[in-house]
Amino acid sequence: MAGKDRILVLGPTGAIGRHIVWASVKAGNPTYVLVRDTPANVNKPRLVTAANPETRDELLQNFQNSGVFLIQGDMNDHQSLVNAIKQVDVVICSFGRLLIEDQVKIIAAIKEAGNVKRFFPSEFGLDVDRHDAVEPVREVFEEKAKIRRVIEAEGVPYTYLCCHAFTGYFLRNLAQIDITVPPRDKIFIQGDGNVKGAYVTEADVGTYTVEAVNDPNTLNKAVHIRLPANYLTLNEIVSLWEKKIGKRLEKIYVPEEKVLKDIQELSFPNNYLLALYHSQQIRQCTRLIPAKMLRLLRLILTLNTPP
């Protein structure tokens, strides 16, 4: 452990936070987690609970058994947050969508503590400065972009980790709504199914995050995790699944107009998940093109399309 940065993970029992903790332990970084006395009551999508069956108490006990330092504190208790941050070198936040804007409290605590080498805000998805997502996802991305601007304005050293599509959200059910396992009879595919998307396991997100911590070249940069072998169209993924189960699926291709209508009519979490699928499978937000340019290109194409 000598010479390794001490890492504090905020949101350590979430779908991504737990994997960052385990990756930090495996890499030999002294690992700390901030634990609330009363956990938040969050209505998680079934996909998340299916991928993470371990309870919060079981997980924390396993952390402790593996040498992780558990620090009692709360993001809303400024002094406890400052005290926790003073014990580490790097702070990694993996809060869910409802707490994105609250990261200003973490930034304030980091500034007061004055010892942090690097802050990883809660990103771990599409690049929020380079997307063309629709609501309700767009609002969350805009909140994340605002946090980026606060970090930069305050002069806090940072790394933005952009991992694109988690396999637990996109491949566990092949991007279908209201199921947690891959379909075996028929599948709904947004658009024509030929748009490439970048996929990564949550465990690999943890690994790459800690690798970025230990790499000085990632300081003050947005780091994209896009593995060549995992850059696939949904048609390609479905074909792999058909080969595995030895059966062809009925494929129902859903035009973008119908997808957008469904997003507006569905309630959370299905509208949010469907908007995420739309950003990946139709808008191809894994391309490294700024959001304003994507919207301009879309407008130009619309204007130049024959009636």
mmCIF file of C-alpha atoms in Angstrom:
data_model
loop_
_atom_site.group_PDB
_atom_site.id
_atom_site.type_symbol
_atom_site.label_atom_id
_atom_site.label_comp_id
_atom_site.label_asym_id
_atom_site.label_seq_id
_atom_site.Cartn_x
_atom_site.Cartn_y
_atom_site.Cartn_z
ATOM 1 C CA MET A 1 0.000 0.000 0.000
ATOM 2 C CA ALA A 2 3.005 2.294 0.345
ATOM 3 C CA GLY A 3 2.712 5.321 -1.893
ATOM 4 C CA LYS A 4 -0.858 4.567 -2.990
ATOM 5 C CA ASP A 5 -3.385 7.387 -2.756
ATOM 6 C CA ARG A 6 -6.051 7.044 -0.096
ATOM 7 C CA ILE A 7 -9.480 6.899 -1.749
ATOM 8 C CA LEU A 8 -12.811 7.981 -0.246
ATOM 9 C CA VAL A 9 -15.919 6.656 -2.017
ATOM 10 C CA LEU A 10 -19.208 8.497 -1.501
ATOM 11 C CA GLY A 11 -22.263 6.402 -2.286
ATOM 12 C CA PRO A 12 -20.365 3.148 -1.683
ATOM 13 C CA THR A 13 -23.377 0.826 -1.590
ATOM 14 C CA GLY A 14 -24.878 1.891 -4.910
ATOM 15 C CA ALA A 15 -24.794 0.082 -8.233
ATOM 16 C CA ILE A 16 -21.457 1.668 -9.200
ATOM 17 C CA GLY A 17 -20.020 2.704 -5.847
ATOM 18 C CA ARG A 18 -19.654 -0.868 -4.595
ATOM 19 C CA HIS A 19 -17.570 -1.806 -7.637
ATOM 20 C CA ILE A 20 -15.310 1.217 -7.174
ATOM 21 C CA VAL A 21 -14.721 0.196 -3.551
ATOM 22 C CA TRP A 22 -13.791 -3.362 -4.513
ATOM 23 C CA ALA A 23 -11.526 -2.151 -7.334
ATOM 24 C CA SER A 24 -9.762 0.210 -4.945
ATOM 25 C CA VAL A 25 -9.195 -2.588 -2.440
ATOM 26 C CA LYS A 26 -7.908 -4.895 -5.174
ATOM 27 C CA ALA A 27 -5.522 -2.209 -6.451
ATOM 28 C CA GLY A 28 -4.049 -1.784 -2.981
ATOM 29 C CA ASN A 29 -5.279 1.757 -2.396
ATOM 30 C CA PRO A 30 -6.247 2.470 1.231
ATOM 31 C CA THR A 31 -10.006 2.665 0.869
ATOM 32 C CA TYR A 32 -12.515 4.683 2.886
ATOM 33 C CA VAL A 33 -16.295 4.935 2.581
ATOM 34 C CA LEU A 34 -18.708 7.452 4.056
ATOM 35 C CA VAL A 35 -21.633 5.709 5.738
ATOM 36 C CA ARG A 36 -24.851 7.359 6.841
ATOM 37 C CA ASP A 37 -26.533 6.321 10.080
ATOM 38 C CA THR A 38 -29.867 6.194 8.265
ATOM 39 C CA PRO A 39 -29.643 5.075 4.633
ATOM 40 C CA ALA A 40 -31.654 6.944 2.015
ATOM 41 C CA ASN A 41 -34.931 5.379 0.926
ATOM 42 C CA VAL A 42 -34.537 5.241 -2.864
ATOM 43 C CA ASN A 43 -36.907 3.522 -5.275
ATOM 44 C CA LYS A 44 -34.383 1.670 -7.417
ATOM 45 C CA PRO A 45 -35.264 0.166 -10.802
ATOM 46 C CA ARG A 46 -35.661 -3.608 -10.710
ATOM 47 C CA LEU A 47 -32.681 -3.901 -13.039
ATOM 48 C CA VAL A 48 -30.437 -2.408 -10.337
ATOM 49 C CA THR A 49 -31.643 -4.702 -7.567
ATOM 50 C CA ALA A 50 -31.419 -7.719 -9.880
ATOM 51 C CA ALA A 51 -27.782 -6.909 -10.596
ATOM 52 C CA ASN A 52 -26.979 -6.159 -6.935
ATOM 53 C CA PRO A 53 -28.833 -8.599 -4.649
ATOM 54 C CA GLU A 54 -26.451 -8.036 -1.718
ATOM 55 C CA THR A 55 -28.078 -5.928 1.027
ATOM 56 C CA ARG A 56 -26.535 -2.714 2.317
ATOM 57 C CA ASP A 57 -25.646 -4.244 5.689
ATOM 58 C CA GLU A 58 -24.121 -7.334 4.086
ATOM 59 C CA LEU A 59 -22.075 -5.166 1.762
ATOM 60 C CA LEU A 60 -20.773 -2.893 4.530
ATOM 61 C CA GLN A 61 -19.803 -5.905 6.609
ATOM 62 C CA ASN A 62 -17.920 -7.379 3.664
ATOM 63 C CA PHE A 63 -16.181 -4.048 3.136
ATOM 64 C CA GLN A 64 -15.081 -3.964 6.756
ATOM 65 C CA ASN A 65 -13.877 -7.574 6.622
ATOM 66 C CA SER A 66 -11.723 -6.614 3.614
ATOM 67 C CA GLY A 67 -9.995 -3.737 5.384
ATOM 68 C CA VAL A 68 -12.137 -0.856 4.160
ATOM 69 C CA PHE A 69 -12.357 2.042 6.626
ATOM 70 C CA LEU A 70 -15.981 2.934 7.417
ATOM 71 C CA ILE A 71 -16.454 6.591 8.367
ATOM 72 C CA GLN A 72 -19.754 7.717 9.873
ATOM 73 C CA GLY A 73 -20.937 10.925 8.280
ATOM 74 C CA ASP A 74 -23.429 12.625 6.033
ATOM 75 C CA MET A 75 -23.176 14.823 2.971
ATOM 76 C CA ASN A 76 -25.561 17.254 4.678
ATOM 77 C CA ASP A 77 -23.295 17.464 7.744
ATOM 78 C CA HIS A 78 -20.570 19.761 6.464
ATOM 79 C CA GLN A 79 -18.109 19.177 9.288
ATOM 80 C CA SER A 80 -18.365 15.389 9.139
ATOM 81 C CA LEU A 81 -17.764 15.591 5.392
ATOM 82 C CA VAL A 82 -14.719 17.830 5.851
ATOM 83 C CA ASN A 83 -13.343 15.511 8.543
ATOM 84 C CA ALA A 84 -13.719 12.503 6.260
ATOM 85 C CA ILE A 85 -12.099 14.255 3.304
ATOM 86 C CA LYS A 86 -9.115 15.336 5.393
ATOM 87 C CA GLN A 87 -8.216 11.651 5.838
ATOM 88 C CA VAL A 88 -7.800 10.919 2.109
ATOM 89 C CA ASP A 89 -6.130 12.047 -1.113
ATOM 90 C CA VAL A 90 -8.850 11.302 -3.675
ATOM 91 C CA VAL A 91 -12.641 11.652 -3.454
ATOM 92 C CA ILE A 92 -14.900 9.625 -5.766
ATOM 93 C CA CYS A 93 -18.632 10.336 -5.800
ATOM 94 C CA SER A 94 -21.060 7.769 -7.177
ATOM 95 C CA PHE A 95 -24.368 9.346 -6.142
ATOM 96 C CA GLY A 96 -27.551 8.571 -8.056
ATOM 97 C CA ARG A 97 -29.485 11.017 -10.183
ATOM 98 C CA LEU A 98 -31.443 12.580 -7.285
ATOM 99 C CA LEU A 99 -28.288 13.820 -5.538
ATOM 100 C CA ILE A 100 -26.310 15.191 -8.492
ATOM 101 C CA GLU A 101 -26.790 18.860 -7.603
ATOM 102 C CA ASP A 102 -25.917 18.197 -3.950
ATOM 103 C CA GLN A 103 -22.326 17.619 -5.034
ATOM 104 C CA VAL A 104 -21.765 21.353 -4.531
ATOM 105 C CA LYS A 105 -21.591 20.446 -0.825
ATOM 106 C CA ILE A 106 -18.760 18.023 -1.551
ATOM 107 C CA ILE A 107 -16.921 20.644 -3.569
ATOM 108 C CA ALA A 108 -17.237 23.125 -0.689
ATOM 109 C CA ALA A 109 -15.908 20.530 1.757
ATOM 110 C CA ILE A 110 -12.994 19.698 -0.560
ATOM 111 C CA LYS A 111 -12.103 23.376 -0.784
ATOM 112 C CA GLU A 112 -12.153 23.726 3.012
ATOM 113 C CA ALA A 113 -10.177 20.533 3.607
ATOM 114 C CA GLY A 114 -7.528 21.702 1.157
ATOM 115 C CA ASN A 115 -5.745 18.367 0.748
ATOM 116 C CA VAL A 116 -7.518 16.576 -2.106
ATOM 117 C CA LYS A 117 -5.436 15.691 -5.160
ATOM 118 C CA ARG A 118 -8.384 14.678 -7.324
ATOM 119 C CA PHE A 119 -12.187 14.687 -7.327
ATOM 120 C CA PHE A 120 -14.247 12.298 -9.456
ATOM 121 C CA PRO A 121 -17.821 13.660 -9.581
ATOM 122 C CA SER A 122 -20.751 11.334 -10.210
ATOM 123 C CA GLU A 123 -20.543 10.760 -13.964
ATOM 124 C CA PHE A 124 -19.980 7.152 -15.148
ATOM 125 C CA GLY A 125 -22.219 7.362 -18.202
ATOM 126 C CA LEU A 126 -22.366 9.409 -21.395
ATOM 127 C CA ASP A 127 -20.216 12.524 -21.669
ATOM 128 C CA VAL A 128 -22.590 15.236 -20.430
ATOM 129 C CA ASP A 129 -20.848 17.859 -22.557
ATOM 130 C CA ARG A 130 -21.277 15.690 -25.682
ATOM 131 C CA HIS A 131 -24.791 14.294 -25.932
ATOM 132 C CA ASP A 132 -28.146 14.700 -27.636
ATOM 133 C CA ALA A 133 -30.345 12.990 -25.052
ATOM 134 C CA VAL A 134 -34.040 13.762 -24.485
ATOM 135 C CA GLU A 135 -35.958 14.287 -21.251
ATOM 136 C CA PRO A 136 -36.001 13.043 -18.549
ATOM 137 C CA VAL A 137 -32.339 12.074 -19.084
ATOM 138 C CA ARG A 138 -31.386 15.484 -20.492
ATOM 139 C CA GLU A 139 -32.168 17.229 -17.185
ATOM 140 C CA VAL A 140 -29.822 14.913 -15.276
ATOM 141 C CA PHE A 141 -27.053 15.428 -17.834
ATOM 142 C CA GLU A 142 -27.471 19.187 -17.573
ATOM 143 C CA GLU A 143 -27.182 18.952 -13.784
ATOM 144 C CA LYS A 144 -23.947 16.983 -14.178
ATOM 145 C CA ALA A 145 -22.620 19.564 -16.642
ATOM 146 C CA LYS A 146 -23.346 22.330 -14.114
ATOM 147 C CA ILE A 147 -21.338 20.426 -11.487
ATOM 148 C CA ARG A 148 -18.442 20.232 -13.954
ATOM 149 C CA ARG A 149 -18.511 24.006 -14.341
ATOM 150 C CA VAL A 150 -18.524 24.520 -10.552
ATOM 151 C CA ILE A 151 -15.536 22.180 -10.163
ATOM 152 C CA GLU A 152 -13.613 24.029 -12.848
ATOM 153 C CA ALA A 153 -14.537 27.471 -11.494
ATOM 154 C CA GLU A 154 -13.390 26.479 -7.990
ATOM 155 C CA GLY A 155 -10.094 25.123 -9.303
ATOM 156 C CA VAL A 156 -10.655 21.649 -7.870
ATOM 157 C CA PRO A 157 -8.470 19.011 -9.613
ATOM 158 C CA TYR A 158 -10.747 16.501 -11.315
ATOM 159 C CA THR A 159 -11.276 13.539 -13.600
ATOM 160 C CA TYR A 160 -14.571 12.924 -15.422
ATOM 161 C CA LEU A 161 -15.080 9.196 -16.026
ATOM 162 C CA CYS A 162 -17.361 8.526 -19.037
ATOM 163 C CA CYS A 163 -18.150 4.831 -19.350
ATOM 164 C CA HIS A 164 -21.212 4.994 -21.632
ATOM 165 C CA ALA A 165 -23.643 2.047 -21.233
ATOM 166 C CA PHE A 166 -23.556 -0.289 -18.232
ATOM 167 C CA THR A 167 -24.226 -3.906 -19.121
ATOM 168 C CA GLY A 168 -26.465 -4.172 -16.040
ATOM 169 C CA TYR A 169 -28.820 -1.550 -17.496
ATOM 170 C CA PHE A 170 -28.529 -2.257 -21.226
ATOM 171 C CA LEU A 171 -27.633 -5.923 -21.718
ATOM 172 C CA ARG A 172 -29.102 -7.713 -18.713
ATOM 173 C CA ASN A 173 -32.487 -7.442 -20.461
ATOM 174 C CA LEU A 174 -31.264 -6.472 -23.973
ATOM 175 C CA ALA A 175 -32.722 -2.975 -23.434
ATOM 176 C CA GLN A 176 -36.290 -4.209 -22.913
ATOM 177 C CA ILE A 177 -38.714 -2.543 -20.516
ATOM 178 C CA ASP A 178 -40.153 -4.294 -17.447
ATOM 179 C CA ILE A 179 -38.010 -7.429 -17.564
ATOM 180 C CA THR A 180 -34.710 -8.268 -15.874
ATOM 181 C CA VAL A 181 -33.565 -11.155 -18.091
ATOM 182 C CA PRO A 182 -32.948 -11.361 -21.859
ATOM 183 C CA PRO A 183 -36.044 -12.214 -23.938
ATOM 184 C CA ARG A 184 -36.287 -15.621 -25.609
ATOM 185 C CA ASP A 185 -39.226 -15.090 -27.969
ATOM 186 C CA LYS A 186 -39.409 -11.539 -29.302
ATOM 187 C CA ILE A 187 -37.477 -8.318 -28.870
ATOM 188 C CA PHE A 188 -38.278 -4.642 -29.404
ATOM 189 C CA ILE A 189 -35.414 -2.742 -31.041
ATOM 190 C CA GLN A 190 -35.274 1.047 -31.180
ATOM 191 C CA GLY A 191 -34.668 2.406 -34.679
ATOM 192 C CA ASP A 192 -33.080 0.042 -37.178
ATOM 193 C CA GLY A 193 -30.772 -1.630 -34.645
ATOM 194 C CA ASN A 194 -27.658 -0.644 -36.596
ATOM 195 C CA VAL A 195 -26.406 2.195 -34.375
ATOM 196 C CA LYS A 196 -23.266 1.266 -32.459
ATOM 197 C CA GLY A 197 -23.126 1.673 -28.696
ATOM 198 C CA ALA A 198 -20.338 1.267 -26.144
ATOM 199 C CA TYR A 199 -20.951 -1.263 -23.352
ATOM 200 C CA VAL A 200 -19.002 -1.933 -20.159
ATOM 201 C CA THR A 201 -19.611 -4.002 -17.031
ATOM 202 C CA GLU A 202 -20.048 -2.176 -13.741
ATOM 203 C CA ALA A 203 -17.095 -4.105 -12.313
ATOM 204 C CA ASP A 204 -14.903 -2.817 -15.149
ATOM 205 C CA VAL A 205 -16.135 0.718 -14.456
ATOM 206 C CA GLY A 206 -14.725 0.328 -10.950
ATOM 207 C CA THR A 207 -11.442 -1.006 -12.304
ATOM 208 C CA TYR A 208 -10.996 1.789 -14.852
ATOM 209 C CA THR A 209 -11.934 4.435 -12.293
ATOM 210 C CA VAL A 210 -9.198 3.312 -9.922
ATOM 211 C CA GLU A 211 -6.758 2.974 -12.827
ATOM 212 C CA ALA A 212 -7.509 6.625 -13.619
ATOM 213 C CA VAL A 213 -6.858 7.560 -9.975
ATOM 214 C CA ASN A 214 -3.418 5.992 -10.207
ATOM 215 C CA ASP A 215 -2.613 7.553 -13.606
ATOM 216 C CA PRO A 216 -1.355 11.166 -13.519
ATOM 217 C CA ASN A 217 -2.182 11.545 -17.227
ATOM 218 C CA THR A 218 -5.924 11.581 -16.443
ATOM 219 C CA LEU A 219 -5.752 14.710 -14.255
ATOM 220 C CA ASN A 220 -8.192 17.450 -15.314
ATOM 221 C CA LYS A 221 -9.504 15.402 -18.243
ATOM 222 C CA ALA A 222 -12.637 13.579 -19.332
ATOM 223 C CA VAL A 223 -11.656 9.916 -19.708
ATOM 224 C CA HIS A 224 -13.770 7.776 -22.055
ATOM 225 C CA ILE A 225 -13.989 4.013 -21.616
ATOM 226 C CA ARG A 226 -14.958 2.585 -25.003
ATOM 227 C CA LEU A 227 -13.569 -0.902 -25.543
ATOM 228 C CA PRO A 228 -13.320 -1.815 -29.269
ATOM 229 C CA ALA A 229 -14.700 -5.334 -28.794
ATOM 230 C CA ASN A 230 -17.652 -3.939 -26.801
ATOM 231 C CA TYR A 231 -18.629 -1.327 -29.405
ATOM 232 C CA LEU A 232 -21.625 -3.060 -30.989
ATOM 233 C CA THR A 233 -25.024 -2.514 -32.575
ATOM 234 C CA LEU A 234 -28.075 -4.006 -30.887
ATOM 235 C CA ASN A 235 -28.575 -6.218 -33.945
ATOM 236 C CA GLU A 236 -25.085 -7.640 -33.358
ATOM 237 C CA ILE A 237 -25.818 -8.182 -29.667
ATOM 238 C CA VAL A 238 -29.124 -9.921 -30.430
ATOM 239 C CA SER A 239 -27.332 -12.151 -32.924
ATOM 240 C CA LEU A 240 -24.848 -13.178 -30.214
ATOM 241 C CA TRP A 241 -27.741 -13.968 -27.869
ATOM 242 C CA GLU A 242 -29.539 -16.019 -30.549
ATOM 243 C CA LYS A 243 -26.403 -18.093 -31.099
ATOM 244 C CA LYS A 244 -26.124 -18.692 -27.366
ATOM 245 C CA ILE A 245 -29.711 -19.920 -26.905
ATOM 246 C CA GLY A 246 -29.894 -21.640 -30.320
ATOM 247 C CA LYS A 247 -33.056 -19.819 -31.326
ATOM 248 C CA ARG A 248 -34.036 -16.856 -33.493
ATOM 249 C CA LEU A 249 -36.084 -14.071 -31.920
ATOM 250 C CA GLU A 250 -38.962 -12.177 -33.511
ATOM 251 C CA LYS A 251 -37.607 -8.648 -34.006
ATOM 252 C CA ILE A 252 -39.943 -5.659 -33.772
ATOM 253 C CA TYR A 253 -38.276 -2.426 -34.893
ATOM 254 C CA VAL A 254 -39.718 0.675 -33.224
ATOM 255 C CA PRO A 255 -39.386 4.024 -35.076
ATOM 256 C CA GLU A 256 -38.014 7.009 -33.173
ATOM 257 C CA GLU A 257 -41.372 8.813 -33.210
ATOM 258 C CA LYS A 258 -42.982 5.916 -31.323
ATOM 259 C CA VAL A 259 -40.057 5.713 -28.871
ATOM 260 C CA LEU A 260 -40.338 9.429 -28.063
ATOM 261 C CA LYS A 261 -44.103 9.081 -27.567
ATOM 262 C CA ASP A 262 -43.590 6.143 -25.202
ATOM 263 C CA ILE A 263 -41.004 8.101 -23.183
ATOM 264 C CA GLN A 264 -43.529 10.900 -22.661
ATOM 265 C CA GLU A 265 -46.300 8.521 -21.613
ATOM 266 C CA LEU A 266 -44.351 6.224 -19.291
ATOM 267 C CA SER A 267 -43.599 6.971 -15.626
ATOM 268 C CA PHE A 268 -40.312 6.581 -13.745
ATOM 269 C CA PRO A 269 -38.201 4.470 -13.915
ATOM 270 C CA ASN A 270 -39.340 3.169 -17.302
ATOM 271 C CA ASN A 271 -39.358 6.571 -18.994
ATOM 272 C CA TYR A 272 -35.817 7.207 -17.757
ATOM 273 C CA LEU A 273 -34.527 3.817 -18.899
ATOM 274 C CA LEU A 274 -36.205 4.158 -22.287
ATOM 275 C CA ALA A 275 -34.650 7.621 -22.736
ATOM 276 C CA LEU A 276 -31.240 6.136 -21.905
ATOM 277 C CA TYR A 277 -31.774 3.384 -24.480
ATOM 278 C CA HIS A 278 -32.870 6.022 -27.006
ATOM 279 C CA SER A 279 -29.703 8.080 -26.459
ATOM 280 C CA GLN A 280 -27.554 5.009 -27.090
ATOM 281 C CA GLN A 281 -29.460 3.205 -29.841
ATOM 282 C CA ILE A 282 -30.882 6.054 -31.919
ATOM 283 C CA ARG A 283 -29.046 9.281 -31.094
ATOM 284 C CA GLN A 284 -25.664 7.458 -30.858
ATOM 285 C CA CYS A 285 -24.452 9.621 -27.972
ATOM 286 C CA THR A 286 -21.301 7.510 -27.675
ATOM 287 C CA ARG A 287 -19.824 9.509 -30.545
ATOM 288 C CA LEU A 288 -17.357 12.068 -29.240
ATOM 289 C CA ILE A 289 -19.155 15.054 -30.736
ATOM 290 C CA PRO A 290 -20.268 18.045 -28.603
ATOM 291 C CA ALA A 291 -24.021 18.194 -27.930
ATOM 292 C CA LYS A 292 -24.477 21.542 -29.716
ATOM 293 C CA MET A 293 -22.817 20.124 -32.832
ATOM 294 C CA LEU A 294 -25.008 17.001 -32.705
ATOM 295 C CA ARG A 295 -28.155 19.136 -32.586
ATOM 296 C CA LEU A 296 -26.864 21.352 -35.416
ATOM 297 C CA LEU A 297 -26.101 18.317 -37.590
ATOM 298 C CA ARG A 298 -29.579 16.922 -36.875
ATOM 299 C CA LEU A 299 -31.152 20.265 -37.864
ATOM 300 C CA ILE A 300 -29.129 20.429 -41.094
ATOM 301 C CA LEU A 301 -30.156 16.878 -42.016
ATOM 302 C CA THR A 302 -33.820 17.720 -41.330
ATOM 303 C CA LEU A 303 -33.698 20.871 -43.447
ATOM 304 C CA ASN A 304 -32.061 19.031 -46.342
ATOM 305 C CA THR A 305 -34.335 15.983 -46.308
ATOM 306 C CA PRO A 306 -36.678 15.935 -49.319
ATOM 307 C CA PRO A 307 -40.409 16.049 -48.477
#
